[in-house]
Short mmCIF file of C-alpha atoms in Angstrom, two decimals:
data_model
loop_
_atom_site.label_atom_id
_atom_site.label_comp_id
_atom_site.label_asym_id
_atom_site.label_seq_id
_atom_site.Cartn_x
_atom_site.Cartn_y
_atom_site.Cartn_z
CA ASP A 1 15.18 20.65 44.30
CA LEU A 2 13.53 18.99 47.35
CA LEU A 3 13.82 21.80 49.95
CA PRO A 4 14.52 21.33 54.32
CA TYR A 5 10.96 19.53 55.87
CA GLY A 6 9.56 18.14 53.38
CA GLY A 7 8.81 21.14 51.16
CA THR A 8 9.00 21.60 47.87
CA LEU A 9 9.49 24.66 45.61
CA GLU A 10 6.64 24.14 44.06
CA ARG A 11 4.63 24.09 47.99
CA VAL A 12 6.59 27.09 49.17
CA GLU A 13 4.62 29.29 45.59
CA SER A 14 1.73 28.39 46.63
CA CYS A 15 2.12 28.75 50.60
CA LYS A 16 3.02 31.62 49.88
CA LYS A 17 0.50 33.35 48.07
CA GLU A 18 -2.11 32.15 51.23
CA PRO A 19 -3.02 35.21 53.18
CA GLY A 20 -0.96 34.71 57.34
CA CYS A 21 1.85 31.84 55.85
CA SER A 22 5.13 32.20 56.23
CA GLU A 23 7.81 30.94 54.96
CA THR A 24 8.80 29.21 57.16
CA ALA A 25 5.52 27.28 58.19
CA CYS A 26 5.19 26.49 54.20
CA MET A 27 8.38 25.20 54.13
CA ALA A 28 7.57 22.91 57.40
CA ALA A 29 4.09 21.71 56.31
CA PRO A 30 3.97 17.38 55.29
CA ILE A 31 3.65 17.03 52.07
CA GLU A 32 -0.05 14.81 51.58
CA ALA A 33 1.86 12.02 49.68
CA ALA A 34 -0.26 10.90 47.20
CA PRO A 35 -2.53 7.74 46.45
CA ALA A 36 -0.97 4.53 46.85
CA ARG A 37 -2.48 2.79 43.39
CA THR A 38 -3.79 -0.35 44.69
CA ALA A 39 -2.28 -3.74 43.41
CA ARG A 40 -3.76 -6.80 41.98
CA PRO A 41 -3.98 -10.02 44.46
CA LEU A 42 -2.00 -12.63 43.73
CA THR A 43 -4.33 -14.85 43.22
CA PHE A 44 -6.73 -13.48 41.15
CA ARG A 45 -3.29 -12.67 38.75
CA LEU A 46 -2.90 -16.28 39.28
CA ALA A 47 -6.56 -17.29 37.91
CA VAL A 48 -6.25 -14.73 34.66
CA LEU A 49 -3.04 -17.08 34.24
CA VAL A 50 -4.92 -19.89 34.52
CA VAL A 51 -7.76 -18.93 33.02
CA SER A 52 -5.60 -17.51 29.44
CA ILE A 53 -4.04 -20.59 29.74
CA LEU A 54 -7.54 -22.74 29.62
CA LEU A 55 -9.72 -21.82 27.43
CA PRO A 56 -8.26 -22.04 24.29
CA ALA A 57 -7.21 -25.99 25.23
CA VAL A 58 -10.46 -26.38 26.82
CA LEU A 59 -12.64 -24.91 23.31
CA LEU A 60 -10.71 -27.12 21.35
CA THR A 61 -11.70 -29.96 23.30
CA GLY A 62 -15.47 -29.16 23.00
CA ALA A 63 -14.62 -28.49 19.42
CA LEU A 64 -12.74 -32.32 19.12
CA ILE A 65 -15.22 -33.54 20.97
CA TRP A 66 -17.99 -32.25 18.66
CA ARG A 67 -16.02 -33.25 15.08
CA VAL A 68 -16.02 -37.09 17.17
CA GLY A 69 -19.98 -36.55 18.21
CA LEU A 70 -21.02 -35.98 14.29
CA LEU A 71 -17.97 -38.73 12.71
CA ASP A 72 -20.14 -41.09 15.45
CA ARG A 73 -23.75 -40.18 14.09
CA LEU A 74 -22.38 -40.10 10.21
CA ARG A 75 -21.20 -43.37 10.54
CA ALA A 76 -24.08 -45.14 12.63
CA ASP A 77 -26.46 -43.35 9.12
CA GLN A 78 -23.41 -45.01 7.08
CA GLN A 79 -24.45 -48.46 8.74
CA ALA A 80 -28.05 -47.89 8.84
CA LEU A 81 -28.62 -47.81 5.83
CA GLN A 82 -26.17 -50.75 4.52
CA LEU A 83 -28.09 -52.97 6.54
CA ALA A 84 -30.61 -51.26 4.84
CA ARG A 85 -30.14 -52.50 1.37
CA SER A 86 -28.68 -55.81 2.74
CA VAL A 87 -31.77 -56.37 4.08
CA SER A 88 -33.58 -55.52 1.36
CA GLY A 89 -31.22 -57.51 -1.34
CA ASP A 90 -31.53 -60.27 0.86
CA LEU A 91 -35.61 -59.84 1.11
CA ASP A 92 -35.21 -59.48 -3.41
CA ARG A 93 -33.82 -62.88 -3.50
CA GLU A 94 -35.86 -64.33 -0.94
CA ILE A 95 -39.08 -63.34 -2.69
CA SER A 96 -37.56 -63.78 -6.30
CA ALA A 97 -37.15 -67.94 -4.99
CA SER A 98 -40.64 -68.25 -3.02
CA VAL A 99 -41.91 -67.00 -6.08
CA GLU A 100 -40.07 -69.94 -8.55
CA THR A 101 -41.49 -71.70 -5.88
CA LEU A 102 -44.90 -71.18 -6.74
CA LEU A 103 -44.66 -71.28 -10.20
CA ALA A 104 -42.67 -74.28 -9.86
CA LEU A 105 -46.22 -75.84 -7.83
CA ALA A 106 -48.49 -74.13 -10.47
CA THR A 107 -47.70 -75.88 -13.21
CA SER A 108 -48.48 -79.89 -10.94
CA PRO A 109 -50.40 -82.47 -12.67
CA ASP A 110 -52.62 -82.53 -9.48
CA LEU A 111 -53.31 -79.17 -9.01
CA LEU A 112 -53.92 -78.42 -12.98
CA GLN A 113 -55.97 -81.66 -12.11
CA GLY A 114 -58.01 -80.03 -9.37
CA ASP A 115 -57.14 -83.44 -7.42
CA LEU A 116 -56.09 -80.30 -4.01
CA ALA A 117 -55.91 -83.28 -1.80
CA ARG A 118 -52.58 -84.96 -4.28
CA PHE A 119 -51.75 -81.65 -4.15
CA HIS A 120 -51.19 -80.30 -0.71
CA SER A 121 -49.39 -83.20 0.04
CA GLN A 122 -47.85 -83.23 -2.80
CA ALA A 123 -47.35 -78.79 -1.52
CA ARG A 124 -46.45 -79.40 1.89
CA GLU A 125 -43.56 -81.52 0.93
CA VAL A 126 -41.88 -79.33 -1.26
CA LEU A 127 -41.89 -77.09 0.97
CA GLN A 128 -40.98 -78.32 4.18
CA PHE A 129 -37.80 -78.20 3.82
CA ARG A 130 -38.00 -74.19 3.66
CA ARG A 131 -40.44 -74.25 6.38
CA LEU A 132 -42.93 -71.85 4.96
CA ASN A 133 -46.32 -72.78 3.77
CA ALA A 134 -48.58 -72.97 0.17
CA PHE A 135 -52.51 -72.39 -0.09
CA VAL A 136 -54.93 -72.30 -2.72
CA LYS A 137 -57.88 -69.97 -3.82
CA SER A 138 -60.59 -70.09 -5.57
CA THR A 139 -61.13 -67.26 -7.44
CA ASP A 140 -62.71 -65.13 -5.41
CA GLY A 141 -60.32 -65.22 -2.91
CA GLN A 142 -61.72 -68.18 -0.85
CA GLN A 143 -58.98 -70.41 0.45
CA LEU A 144 -59.46 -74.38 -0.99
CA LEU A 145 -56.97 -75.51 0.60
CA ASN A 146 -53.76 -74.31 3.50
CA THR A 147 -50.95 -76.95 3.52
CA ARG A 148 -50.59 -74.95 7.44
CA LEU A 149 -53.80 -77.21 8.48
CA ALA A 150 -54.85 -80.70 7.16
CA PHE A 151 -56.03 -81.21 4.49
CA GLY A 152 -60.02 -80.34 4.74
CA ALA A 153 -59.90 -78.39 7.30
CA PRO A 154 -61.98 -75.19 8.02
CA ILE A 155 -61.12 -72.37 7.06
CA GLY A 156 -63.56 -69.94 7.08
CA PRO A 157 -65.06 -67.56 4.97
CA GLN A 158 -62.69 -64.58 3.34
CA GLU A 159 -62.73 -62.26 -0.01
CA LEU A 160 -60.68 -61.41 -2.32
CA LEU A 161 -56.90 -59.19 -1.92
CA ALA A 162 -55.66 -56.61 -3.41
CA HIS A 163 -53.15 -58.74 -4.41
CA ASP A 164 -54.37 -61.40 -5.72
CA GLN A 165 -57.35 -59.45 -7.72
CA GLN A 166 -53.76 -57.87 -9.40
CA THR A 167 -52.16 -61.90 -9.94
CA ILE A 168 -55.90 -62.29 -12.54
CA GLU A 169 -55.93 -59.01 -14.40
CA SER A 170 -52.54 -59.48 -14.66
CA LEU A 171 -51.69 -63.02 -14.96
CA LYS A 172 -48.19 -62.14 -12.88
CA PRO A 173 -47.05 -63.11 -9.29
CA ALA A 174 -48.15 -59.68 -7.23
CA VAL A 175 -46.59 -59.29 -4.16
CA SER A 176 -48.43 -57.83 -0.97
CA GLY A 177 -47.56 -55.87 1.86
CA LEU A 178 -48.40 -56.71 5.03
CA VAL A 179 -51.08 -58.09 5.42
CA VAL A 180 -52.38 -60.30 8.10
CA GLY A 181 -52.29 -64.38 7.67
CA HIS A 182 -55.95 -65.54 7.71
CA VAL A 183 -54.57 -68.39 9.71
CA THR A 184 -51.77 -67.32 11.89
CA GLN A 185 -53.47 -64.52 11.86
CA LYS A 186 -50.55 -62.28 11.89
CA TRP A 187 -48.44 -59.35 10.44
CA GLN A 188 -46.77 -61.07 7.08
CA LEU A 189 -46.80 -60.37 2.93
CA ALA A 190 -48.51 -62.93 0.34
CA LEU A 191 -46.76 -63.90 -2.92
CA SER A 192 -49.24 -64.96 -5.42
CA VAL A 193 -49.37 -66.76 -8.60
CA PRO A 194 -51.97 -67.85 -11.49
CA VAL A 195 -53.04 -71.12 -11.80
CA MET A 196 -53.82 -71.44 -16.12
CA ILE A 197 -56.50 -74.25 -16.77
CA ASN A 198 -57.56 -73.44 -20.76
CA ASP A 199 -55.19 -70.42 -20.90
CA GLN A 200 -58.22 -68.80 -17.95
CA VAL A 201 -57.32 -68.21 -14.62
CA ARG A 202 -58.85 -71.17 -12.48
CA TYR A 203 -56.71 -70.98 -8.79
CA ILE A 204 -54.98 -68.72 -6.92
CA LEU A 205 -51.35 -70.14 -5.22
CA SER A 206 -50.25 -67.95 -2.83
CA MET A 207 -47.99 -67.97 -0.10
#
């Protein structure tokens, strides 16, 4: 129970035990207030509320962005793979068509009879629609004619290339890796087929 002058029974009893302290003085003594709890500012509470609301949304947005980026990379990889397959298929078809053209030219009577001037004109007529050029080599690799040049134009010394050697040994068409063209001085793929006379390789026909 509360006592007059703001004292409490426990405080009075405690005060009486102190030397020189009367009951009246104890009852009149002011009561020390308990330390008040400091209230958190409203801005802090609002900040906590905002963070608790926004943090899940931010994490979800980040996860969605990462997911979209991953899907975009996968889609780009698939498109690149499809493009590579398409280009590879186109290249295979172009090589097959070129090999068929070379094999047909390799049976030319003018070439088999060694009339290189007439074969030069014939090959130019055949290849002009495909914008291709052919050249005839001896079995040591030296070009004898090149439809890119006028017949009889100097070509310069050459050596036997690896795919030409493969053609001579296998008696089958061969495809080179990337090589620098002797006349064009540009990187290109080269195709070669054997020209057979009396069951022997007499020339190498290439493009």
